[in-house]
């Protein structure tokens, strides 16, 4: 009885091994299942955060503010612009606005309040779409050899600089086509870096430049960006929020570059506006007042219904009795 049991067990083991070999061979010879093939052939959908933001913005504005939407073109690519006419009988010019990285032309901080309120004070506004510099999770690349002997680039360009400059040129042309002769420039965060580089590279003069909380991106360091101020030939409002030691250092670098300008007739006004850094009606009102006050005192005013004071007092001035 025991011998029969052992023989049966050996036979069962042998058959099991044979079946396993057959299954392995079949699996190797059989192509992937239809479900696997279907998944491999499915096209991956890449996220497009900027296009999504812009599409959402256009959808939100199309109802009541569709007349503000402009489609501009630069380098063969369409981009969004939001235009608001001057709401007074004596228009002074137009302010071109550049938002920060991963923003849009109606960004609720800084951009939207100025875009909406400045037309009340005789200036039209044109806020243009600025391409994203990089993904939020883009890894930082570090050079493997820091001391390779290569001299650093003297005047490095910002990422997408050529594209942004072309968009500013297209925006200026649109403003000219609408009958405005005077153009001023404003940038927020990385938008301020583009506006600063544009004014310095083009030698822009007789207008105005508004820098709000300037930020930069590699390969342009904060020191490199600040040096562009030395080449400016137009009035500048440098409006920043002194929150950290880095903000303090960057502001000093910009002020030092302004002190080296050969053309000192154009005003350079730097303001630590930390008390204004509130995203509420009172903070936005103060921001608009500062920007408008600077532009009113430092641009060529046309057909003003009220005479400006002869004293050039910029935004503030010291009383002779102090």
mmCIF file of C-alpha atoms in Angstrom:
data_model
loop_
_atom_site.group_PDB
_atom_site.id
_atom_site.type_symbol
_atom_site.label_atom_id
_atom_site.label_comp_id
_atom_site.label_asym_id
_atom_site.label_seq_id
_atom_site.Cartn_x
_atom_site.Cartn_y
_atom_site.Cartn_z
ATOM 1 C CA UNK A 1 0.000 0.000 0.000
ATOM 2 C CA UNK A 2 2.784 2.363 0.847
ATOM 3 C CA UNK A 3 4.608 1.535 -2.395
ATOM 4 C CA UNK A 4 1.514 2.375 -4.440
ATOM 5 C CA UNK A 5 1.155 5.697 -2.691
ATOM 6 C CA UNK A 6 4.764 6.646 -3.391
ATOM 7 C CA UNK A 7 4.425 5.732 -7.057
ATOM 8 C CA UNK A 8 1.270 7.796 -7.373
ATOM 9 C CA UNK A 9 2.978 10.793 -5.742
ATOM 10 C CA UNK A 10 5.956 10.587 -8.129
ATOM 11 C CA UNK A 11 3.625 10.405 -11.129
ATOM 12 C CA UNK A 12 1.680 13.426 -9.961
ATOM 13 C CA UNK A 13 4.894 15.448 -9.483
ATOM 14 C CA UNK A 14 6.070 14.559 -12.966
ATOM 15 C CA UNK A 15 2.804 15.626 -14.593
ATOM 16 C CA UNK A 16 2.797 18.904 -12.631
ATOM 17 C CA UNK A 17 6.304 19.779 -13.886
ATOM 18 C CA UNK A 18 5.288 19.052 -17.466
ATOM 19 C CA UNK A 19 2.214 21.279 -17.202
ATOM 20 C CA UNK A 20 4.333 24.089 -15.731
ATOM 21 C CA UNK A 21 6.804 23.887 -18.624
ATOM 22 C CA UNK A 22 3.945 23.964 -21.126
ATOM 23 C CA UNK A 23 2.475 27.090 -19.456
ATOM 24 C CA UNK A 24 5.863 28.844 -19.472
ATOM 25 C CA UNK A 25 6.341 28.087 -23.150
ATOM 26 C CA UNK A 26 2.827 29.235 -23.980
ATOM 27 C CA UNK A 27 3.309 32.470 -22.035
ATOM 28 C CA UNK A 28 6.577 33.178 -23.854
ATOM 29 C CA UNK A 29 5.071 32.524 -27.261
ATOM 30 C CA UNK A 30 1.754 34.310 -26.694
ATOM 31 C CA UNK A 31 1.722 38.087 -27.481
ATOM 32 C CA UNK A 32 0.670 40.572 -24.833
ATOM 33 C CA UNK A 33 -3.000 40.612 -24.015
ATOM 34 C CA UNK A 34 -5.253 42.976 -25.903
ATOM 35 C CA UNK A 35 -5.746 45.129 -22.797
ATOM 36 C CA UNK A 36 -1.974 45.598 -22.421
ATOM 37 C CA UNK A 37 -1.643 46.537 -26.083
ATOM 38 C CA UNK A 38 -4.444 49.072 -25.763
ATOM 39 C CA UNK A 39 -2.810 50.742 -22.730
ATOM 40 C CA UNK A 40 0.575 50.877 -24.449
ATOM 41 C CA UNK A 41 -0.991 52.565 -27.476
ATOM 42 C CA UNK A 42 -2.878 55.188 -25.454
ATOM 43 C CA UNK A 43 -1.372 58.654 -25.979
ATOM 44 C CA UNK A 44 -0.250 60.242 -22.746
ATOM 45 C CA UNK A 45 -1.933 63.582 -21.986
ATOM 46 C CA UNK A 46 0.706 66.121 -20.943
ATOM 47 C CA UNK A 47 -0.494 68.856 -18.562
ATOM 48 C CA UNK A 48 -0.546 72.370 -20.012
ATOM 49 C CA UNK A 49 -0.960 74.635 -16.970
ATOM 50 C CA UNK A 50 -0.514 77.937 -18.808
ATOM 51 C CA UNK A 51 -2.994 77.085 -21.558
ATOM 52 C CA UNK A 52 -5.437 75.949 -18.881
ATOM 53 C CA UNK A 53 -5.063 79.188 -16.930
ATOM 54 C CA UNK A 54 -5.474 81.340 -20.033
ATOM 55 C CA UNK A 55 -8.493 79.360 -21.258
ATOM 56 C CA UNK A 56 -10.121 79.709 -17.845
ATOM 57 C CA UNK A 57 -9.411 83.452 -17.794
ATOM 58 C CA UNK A 58 -10.898 83.960 -21.262
ATOM 59 C CA UNK A 59 -13.975 81.955 -20.273
ATOM 60 C CA UNK A 60 -14.433 84.071 -17.138
ATOM 61 C CA UNK A 61 -14.074 87.398 -18.944
ATOM 62 C CA UNK A 62 -15.944 86.548 -22.142
ATOM 63 C CA UNK A 63 -19.372 87.326 -20.691
ATOM 64 C CA UNK A 64 -19.192 90.902 -19.415
ATOM 65 C CA UNK A 65 -15.660 91.844 -20.433
ATOM 66 C CA UNK A 66 -15.235 90.188 -23.809
ATOM 67 C CA UNK A 67 -14.500 93.587 -25.372
ATOM 68 C CA UNK A 68 -11.234 93.739 -23.373
ATOM 69 C CA UNK A 69 -9.847 90.539 -24.900
ATOM 70 C CA UNK A 70 -7.218 91.051 -27.617
ATOM 71 C CA UNK A 71 -5.428 88.340 -29.565
ATOM 72 C CA UNK A 72 -1.927 89.463 -30.477
ATOM 73 C CA UNK A 73 0.749 87.657 -32.444
ATOM 74 C CA UNK A 74 4.524 87.595 -32.092
ATOM 75 C CA UNK A 75 6.964 85.225 -33.785
ATOM 76 C CA UNK A 76 4.046 83.407 -35.365
ATOM 77 C CA UNK A 77 2.386 82.595 -32.025
ATOM 78 C CA UNK A 78 -0.888 84.059 -30.742
ATOM 79 C CA UNK A 79 -1.037 85.314 -27.165
ATOM 80 C CA UNK A 80 -3.577 87.022 -24.955
ATOM 81 C CA UNK A 81 -3.792 90.696 -24.159
ATOM 82 C CA UNK A 82 -6.343 92.474 -21.942
ATOM 83 C CA UNK A 83 -6.932 96.070 -22.995
ATOM 84 C CA UNK A 84 -8.801 98.779 -21.101
ATOM 85 C CA UNK A 85 -9.435 102.189 -22.595
ATOM 86 C CA UNK A 86 -8.744 105.367 -20.674
ATOM 87 C CA UNK A 87 -11.926 106.466 -18.923
ATOM 88 C CA UNK A 88 -11.250 110.196 -19.075
ATOM 89 C CA UNK A 89 -11.441 112.908 -21.677
ATOM 90 C CA UNK A 90 -7.698 113.609 -21.543
ATOM 91 C CA UNK A 91 -5.926 110.245 -22.043
ATOM 92 C CA UNK A 92 -2.222 110.385 -21.268
ATOM 93 C CA UNK A 93 -0.921 107.143 -22.731
ATOM 94 C CA UNK A 94 -0.954 103.413 -22.097
ATOM 95 C CA UNK A 95 0.722 101.139 -19.563
ATOM 96 C CA UNK A 96 1.970 97.758 -20.813
ATOM 97 C CA UNK A 97 1.828 95.231 -17.967
ATOM 98 C CA UNK A 98 3.788 91.977 -17.552
ATOM 99 C CA UNK A 99 2.663 89.472 -14.924
ATOM 100 C CA UNK A 100 4.915 87.113 -12.957
ATOM 101 C CA UNK A 101 5.840 83.531 -13.737
ATOM 102 C CA UNK A 102 2.932 81.054 -13.608
ATOM 103 C CA UNK A 103 0.463 83.949 -13.593
ATOM 104 C CA UNK A 104 -1.907 85.458 -16.136
ATOM 105 C CA UNK A 105 -2.822 88.946 -17.457
ATOM 106 C CA UNK A 106 -5.511 89.495 -14.802
ATOM 107 C CA UNK A 107 -3.580 88.146 -11.817
ATOM 108 C CA UNK A 108 -5.448 89.197 -8.648
ATOM 109 C CA UNK A 109 -2.350 90.501 -6.862
ATOM 110 C CA UNK A 110 -0.969 93.797 -8.249
ATOM 111 C CA UNK A 111 -1.888 93.234 -11.908
ATOM 112 C CA UNK A 112 -5.694 93.284 -11.712
ATOM 113 C CA UNK A 113 -6.050 96.315 -9.370
ATOM 114 C CA UNK A 114 -3.763 98.486 -11.502
ATOM 115 C CA UNK A 115 -5.211 97.195 -14.772
ATOM 116 C CA UNK A 116 -8.726 98.077 -13.650
ATOM 117 C CA UNK A 117 -8.140 101.344 -11.775
ATOM 118 C CA UNK A 118 -5.490 103.191 -13.782
ATOM 119 C CA UNK A 119 -7.905 103.924 -16.676
ATOM 120 C CA UNK A 120 -9.884 106.079 -14.228
ATOM 121 C CA UNK A 121 -6.755 108.249 -14.013
ATOM 122 C CA UNK A 122 -6.384 108.844 -17.781
ATOM 123 C CA UNK A 123 -4.195 105.855 -18.678
ATOM 124 C CA UNK A 124 -5.204 102.879 -20.758
ATOM 125 C CA UNK A 125 -3.754 99.502 -19.758
ATOM 126 C CA UNK A 126 -2.686 96.513 -21.833
ATOM 127 C CA UNK A 127 -1.775 93.429 -19.806
ATOM 128 C CA UNK A 128 -0.095 90.745 -21.915
ATOM 129 C CA UNK A 129 0.450 87.030 -21.461
ATOM 130 C CA UNK A 130 4.008 86.093 -20.468
ATOM 131 C CA UNK A 131 5.144 82.487 -21.115
ATOM 132 C CA UNK A 132 5.995 80.310 -18.124
ATOM 133 C CA UNK A 133 9.698 79.982 -17.460
ATOM 134 C CA UNK A 134 9.545 76.408 -16.197
ATOM 135 C CA UNK A 135 7.451 73.796 -14.456
ATOM 136 C CA UNK A 136 6.841 74.147 -10.746
ATOM 137 C CA UNK A 137 8.594 70.802 -10.135
ATOM 138 C CA UNK A 138 11.443 71.329 -12.577
ATOM 139 C CA UNK A 139 14.625 69.933 -10.965
ATOM 140 C CA UNK A 140 17.481 72.302 -10.334
ATOM 141 C CA UNK A 141 20.510 71.544 -12.488
ATOM 142 C CA UNK A 142 23.886 71.970 -10.809
ATOM 143 C CA UNK A 143 27.090 72.159 -12.805
ATOM 144 C CA UNK A 144 29.415 69.235 -12.122
ATOM 145 C CA UNK A 145 32.454 71.431 -12.500
ATOM 146 C CA UNK A 146 32.185 74.883 -11.022
ATOM 147 C CA UNK A 147 35.813 75.798 -11.747
ATOM 148 C CA UNK A 148 36.050 74.909 -15.403
ATOM 149 C CA UNK A 149 37.865 78.166 -16.212
ATOM 150 C CA UNK A 150 35.053 79.522 -18.396
ATOM 151 C CA UNK A 151 34.374 83.225 -17.923
ATOM 152 C CA UNK A 152 30.800 84.039 -16.876
ATOM 153 C CA UNK A 153 28.599 85.652 -19.477
ATOM 154 C CA UNK A 154 28.741 89.437 -19.113
ATOM 155 C CA UNK A 155 25.103 90.167 -19.870
ATOM 156 C CA UNK A 156 23.140 86.881 -19.669
ATOM 157 C CA UNK A 157 19.611 86.779 -21.012
ATOM 158 C CA UNK A 158 16.532 85.677 -19.122
ATOM 159 C CA UNK A 159 14.717 82.517 -20.226
ATOM 160 C CA UNK A 160 12.178 83.330 -22.990
ATOM 161 C CA UNK A 161 13.626 86.839 -23.221
ATOM 162 C CA UNK A 162 13.461 87.043 -27.018
ATOM 163 C CA UNK A 163 9.849 85.832 -26.981
ATOM 164 C CA UNK A 164 8.784 88.343 -24.320
ATOM 165 C CA UNK A 165 10.536 91.217 -26.102
ATOM 166 C CA UNK A 166 8.678 90.321 -29.302
ATOM 167 C CA UNK A 167 5.405 90.330 -27.385
ATOM 168 C CA UNK A 168 6.160 93.759 -25.917
ATOM 169 C CA UNK A 169 6.850 95.062 -29.439
ATOM 170 C CA UNK A 170 3.511 93.637 -30.607
ATOM 171 C CA UNK A 171 1.771 95.273 -27.627
ATOM 172 C CA UNK A 172 3.356 98.652 -28.424
ATOM 173 C CA UNK A 173 2.152 98.375 -32.015
ATOM 174 C CA UNK A 174 -1.400 97.636 -30.860
ATOM 175 C CA UNK A 175 -1.317 100.682 -28.605
ATOM 176 C CA UNK A 176 -0.089 102.855 -31.485
ATOM 177 C CA UNK A 177 -2.867 101.486 -33.687
ATOM 178 C CA UNK A 178 -5.397 102.530 -31.046
ATOM 179 C CA UNK A 179 -4.102 106.103 -31.140
ATOM 180 C CA UNK A 180 -1.957 106.273 -28.007
ATOM 181 C CA UNK A 181 1.457 107.838 -28.473
ATOM 182 C CA UNK A 182 2.968 107.526 -24.983
ATOM 183 C CA UNK A 183 3.852 104.103 -23.589
ATOM 184 C CA UNK A 184 4.955 103.156 -20.078
ATOM 185 C CA UNK A 185 6.025 99.716 -18.849
ATOM 186 C CA UNK A 186 5.228 97.821 -15.677
ATOM 187 C CA UNK A 187 6.316 94.381 -14.496
ATOM 188 C CA UNK A 188 5.434 92.312 -11.459
ATOM 189 C CA UNK A 189 8.013 89.858 -10.059
ATOM 190 C CA UNK A 190 9.630 88.065 -13.034
ATOM 191 C CA UNK A 191 7.586 90.350 -15.283
ATOM 192 C CA UNK A 192 9.578 93.219 -13.737
ATOM 193 C CA UNK A 193 12.815 91.491 -14.758
ATOM 194 C CA UNK A 194 11.642 91.335 -18.378
ATOM 195 C CA UNK A 195 10.481 94.960 -18.315
ATOM 196 C CA UNK A 196 13.822 96.094 -16.859
ATOM 197 C CA UNK A 197 15.852 94.115 -19.403
ATOM 198 C CA UNK A 198 13.687 95.416 -22.260
ATOM 199 C CA UNK A 199 14.121 99.063 -21.263
ATOM 200 C CA UNK A 200 17.879 98.645 -20.791
ATOM 201 C CA UNK A 201 18.497 96.692 -24.002
ATOM 202 C CA UNK A 202 16.348 98.956 -26.182
ATOM 203 C CA UNK A 203 17.601 102.211 -24.695
ATOM 204 C CA UNK A 204 14.029 103.291 -24.017
ATOM 205 C CA UNK A 205 13.679 106.926 -22.933
ATOM 206 C CA UNK A 206 11.095 109.672 -22.320
ATOM 207 C CA UNK A 207 8.618 107.212 -20.828
ATOM 208 C CA UNK A 208 8.403 105.409 -17.469
ATOM 209 C CA UNK A 209 9.218 102.028 -15.948
ATOM 210 C CA UNK A 210 7.428 100.534 -12.931
ATOM 211 C CA UNK A 211 9.106 97.601 -11.158
ATOM 212 C CA UNK A 212 7.000 95.877 -8.513
ATOM 213 C CA UNK A 213 8.652 93.256 -6.305
ATOM 214 C CA UNK A 214 11.317 92.312 -8.908
ATOM 215 C CA UNK A 215 12.345 88.658 -9.172
ATOM 216 C CA UNK A 216 14.781 86.909 -11.478
ATOM 217 C CA UNK A 217 15.597 83.447 -12.818
ATOM 218 C CA UNK A 218 18.831 81.671 -13.708
ATOM 219 C CA UNK A 219 21.099 82.312 -15.494
ATOM 220 C CA UNK A 220 20.512 85.948 -14.495
ATOM 221 C CA UNK A 221 21.416 86.500 -10.845
ATOM 222 C CA UNK A 222 19.937 89.286 -8.748
ATOM 223 C CA UNK A 223 23.223 91.182 -8.999
ATOM 224 C CA UNK A 224 23.280 90.752 -12.796
ATOM 225 C CA UNK A 225 19.725 92.003 -13.109
ATOM 226 C CA UNK A 226 20.395 95.018 -10.903
ATOM 227 C CA UNK A 227 23.248 96.157 -13.144
ATOM 228 C CA UNK A 228 20.760 96.836 -15.947
ATOM 229 C CA UNK A 229 19.477 99.822 -13.984
ATOM 230 C CA UNK A 230 22.749 101.654 -14.595
ATOM 231 C CA UNK A 231 21.952 101.739 -18.328
ATOM 232 C CA UNK A 232 18.408 103.087 -18.002
ATOM 233 C CA UNK A 233 17.453 106.402 -19.546
ATOM 234 C CA UNK A 234 13.919 106.766 -18.218
ATOM 235 C CA UNK A 235 12.199 107.402 -14.860
ATOM 236 C CA UNK A 236 11.915 104.306 -12.677
ATOM 237 C CA UNK A 237 9.681 103.441 -9.735
ATOM 238 C CA UNK A 238 11.231 100.532 -7.816
ATOM 239 C CA UNK A 239 8.466 99.309 -5.529
ATOM 240 C CA UNK A 240 9.422 96.345 -3.366
ATOM 241 C CA UNK A 241 8.459 94.551 -0.176
ATOM 242 C CA UNK A 242 11.298 94.212 2.314
ATOM 243 C CA UNK A 243 10.402 90.895 3.920
ATOM 244 C CA UNK A 244 13.770 89.115 4.097
ATOM 245 C CA UNK A 245 17.495 89.800 4.197
ATOM 246 C CA UNK A 246 17.609 88.746 0.555
ATOM 247 C CA UNK A 247 15.065 91.442 -0.337
ATOM 248 C CA UNK A 248 17.218 94.005 1.469
ATOM 249 C CA UNK A 249 20.383 92.922 -0.354
ATOM 250 C CA UNK A 250 18.711 92.928 -3.782
ATOM 251 C CA UNK A 251 17.205 96.380 -3.162
ATOM 252 C CA UNK A 252 20.629 97.781 -2.212
ATOM 253 C CA UNK A 253 22.127 96.330 -5.383
ATOM 254 C CA UNK A 254 19.468 98.055 -7.482
ATOM 255 C CA UNK A 255 19.928 101.355 -5.672
ATOM 256 C CA UNK A 256 23.721 101.168 -6.096
ATOM 257 C CA UNK A 257 23.300 100.581 -9.838
ATOM 258 C CA UNK A 258 20.923 103.573 -10.031
ATOM 259 C CA UNK A 259 23.513 105.753 -8.291
ATOM 260 C CA UNK A 260 26.013 104.950 -11.060
ATOM 261 C CA UNK A 261 23.797 106.158 -13.913
ATOM 262 C CA UNK A 262 25.302 108.822 -16.115
ATOM 263 C CA UNK A 263 21.821 110.195 -16.814
ATOM 264 C CA UNK A 264 20.727 111.302 -13.356
ATOM 265 C CA UNK A 265 17.995 113.628 -14.635
ATOM 266 C CA UNK A 266 15.518 110.741 -14.926
ATOM 267 C CA UNK A 267 14.076 109.955 -11.506
ATOM 268 C CA UNK A 268 14.803 106.695 -9.725
ATOM 269 C CA UNK A 269 12.454 106.260 -6.761
ATOM 270 C CA UNK A 270 12.809 103.184 -4.576
ATOM 271 C CA UNK A 271 10.092 102.468 -2.020
ATOM 272 C CA UNK A 272 9.937 99.786 0.642
ATOM 273 C CA UNK A 273 6.198 99.265 0.389
ATOM 274 C CA UNK A 274 5.830 96.437 2.893
ATOM 275 C CA UNK A 275 2.954 98.247 4.672
ATOM 276 C CA UNK A 276 1.099 98.225 1.327
ATOM 277 C CA UNK A 277 1.543 94.481 0.793
ATOM 278 C CA UNK A 278 -2.054 93.719 1.651
ATOM 279 C CA UNK A 279 -4.338 92.164 -0.897
ATOM 280 C CA UNK A 280 -7.467 94.016 0.165
ATOM 281 C CA UNK A 281 -9.215 97.186 -1.079
ATOM 282 C CA UNK A 282 -7.146 99.538 1.084
ATOM 283 C CA UNK A 283 -3.819 97.970 0.079
ATOM 284 C CA UNK A 284 -4.767 97.927 -3.600
ATOM 285 C CA UNK A 285 -5.885 101.558 -3.451
ATOM 286 C CA UNK A 286 -2.541 102.620 -1.992
ATOM 287 C CA UNK A 287 -0.676 100.663 -4.666
ATOM 288 C CA UNK A 288 -2.644 102.311 -7.482
ATOM 289 C CA UNK A 289 -2.105 105.757 -5.970
ATOM 290 C CA UNK A 290 1.661 105.269 -5.819
ATOM 291 C CA UNK A 291 1.893 104.025 -9.406
ATOM 292 C CA UNK A 292 -0.384 106.737 -10.762
ATOM 293 C CA UNK A 293 1.377 109.460 -8.748
ATOM 294 C CA UNK A 294 4.765 108.443 -10.108
ATOM 295 C CA UNK A 295 3.535 108.329 -13.706
ATOM 296 C CA UNK A 296 1.799 111.686 -13.374
ATOM 297 C CA UNK A 297 4.976 113.346 -12.139
ATOM 298 C CA UNK A 298 7.425 111.618 -14.482
ATOM 299 C CA UNK A 299 5.769 111.364 -17.900
ATOM 300 C CA UNK A 300 4.850 113.951 -20.492
ATOM 301 C CA UNK A 301 1.335 114.987 -19.568
ATOM 302 C CA UNK A 302 -0.913 115.963 -22.447
ATOM 303 C CA UNK A 303 -3.962 118.249 -22.445
ATOM 304 C CA UNK A 304 -4.228 118.191 -18.670
ATOM 305 C CA UNK A 305 -7.390 119.810 -17.374
ATOM 306 C CA UNK A 306 -5.588 120.598 -14.125
ATOM 307 C CA UNK A 307 -2.197 122.262 -14.078
ATOM 308 C CA UNK A 308 0.590 120.238 -12.466
ATOM 309 C CA UNK A 309 2.715 121.952 -9.812
ATOM 310 C CA UNK A 310 5.964 123.362 -11.137
ATOM 311 C CA UNK A 311 7.937 121.747 -8.316
ATOM 312 C CA UNK A 312 9.123 118.243 -9.254
ATOM 313 C CA UNK A 313 8.278 116.433 -6.054
ATOM 314 C CA UNK A 314 8.052 112.853 -7.423
ATOM 315 C CA UNK A 315 5.899 110.917 -4.964
ATOM 316 C CA UNK A 316 7.089 112.687 -1.830
ATOM 317 C CA UNK A 317 9.239 115.675 -0.985
ATOM 318 C CA UNK A 318 10.782 117.214 2.109
ATOM 319 C CA UNK A 319 9.258 120.349 3.475
ATOM 320 C CA UNK A 320 11.711 123.312 3.631
ATOM 321 C CA UNK A 321 10.753 123.767 7.296
ATOM 322 C CA UNK A 322 11.806 120.231 8.283
#
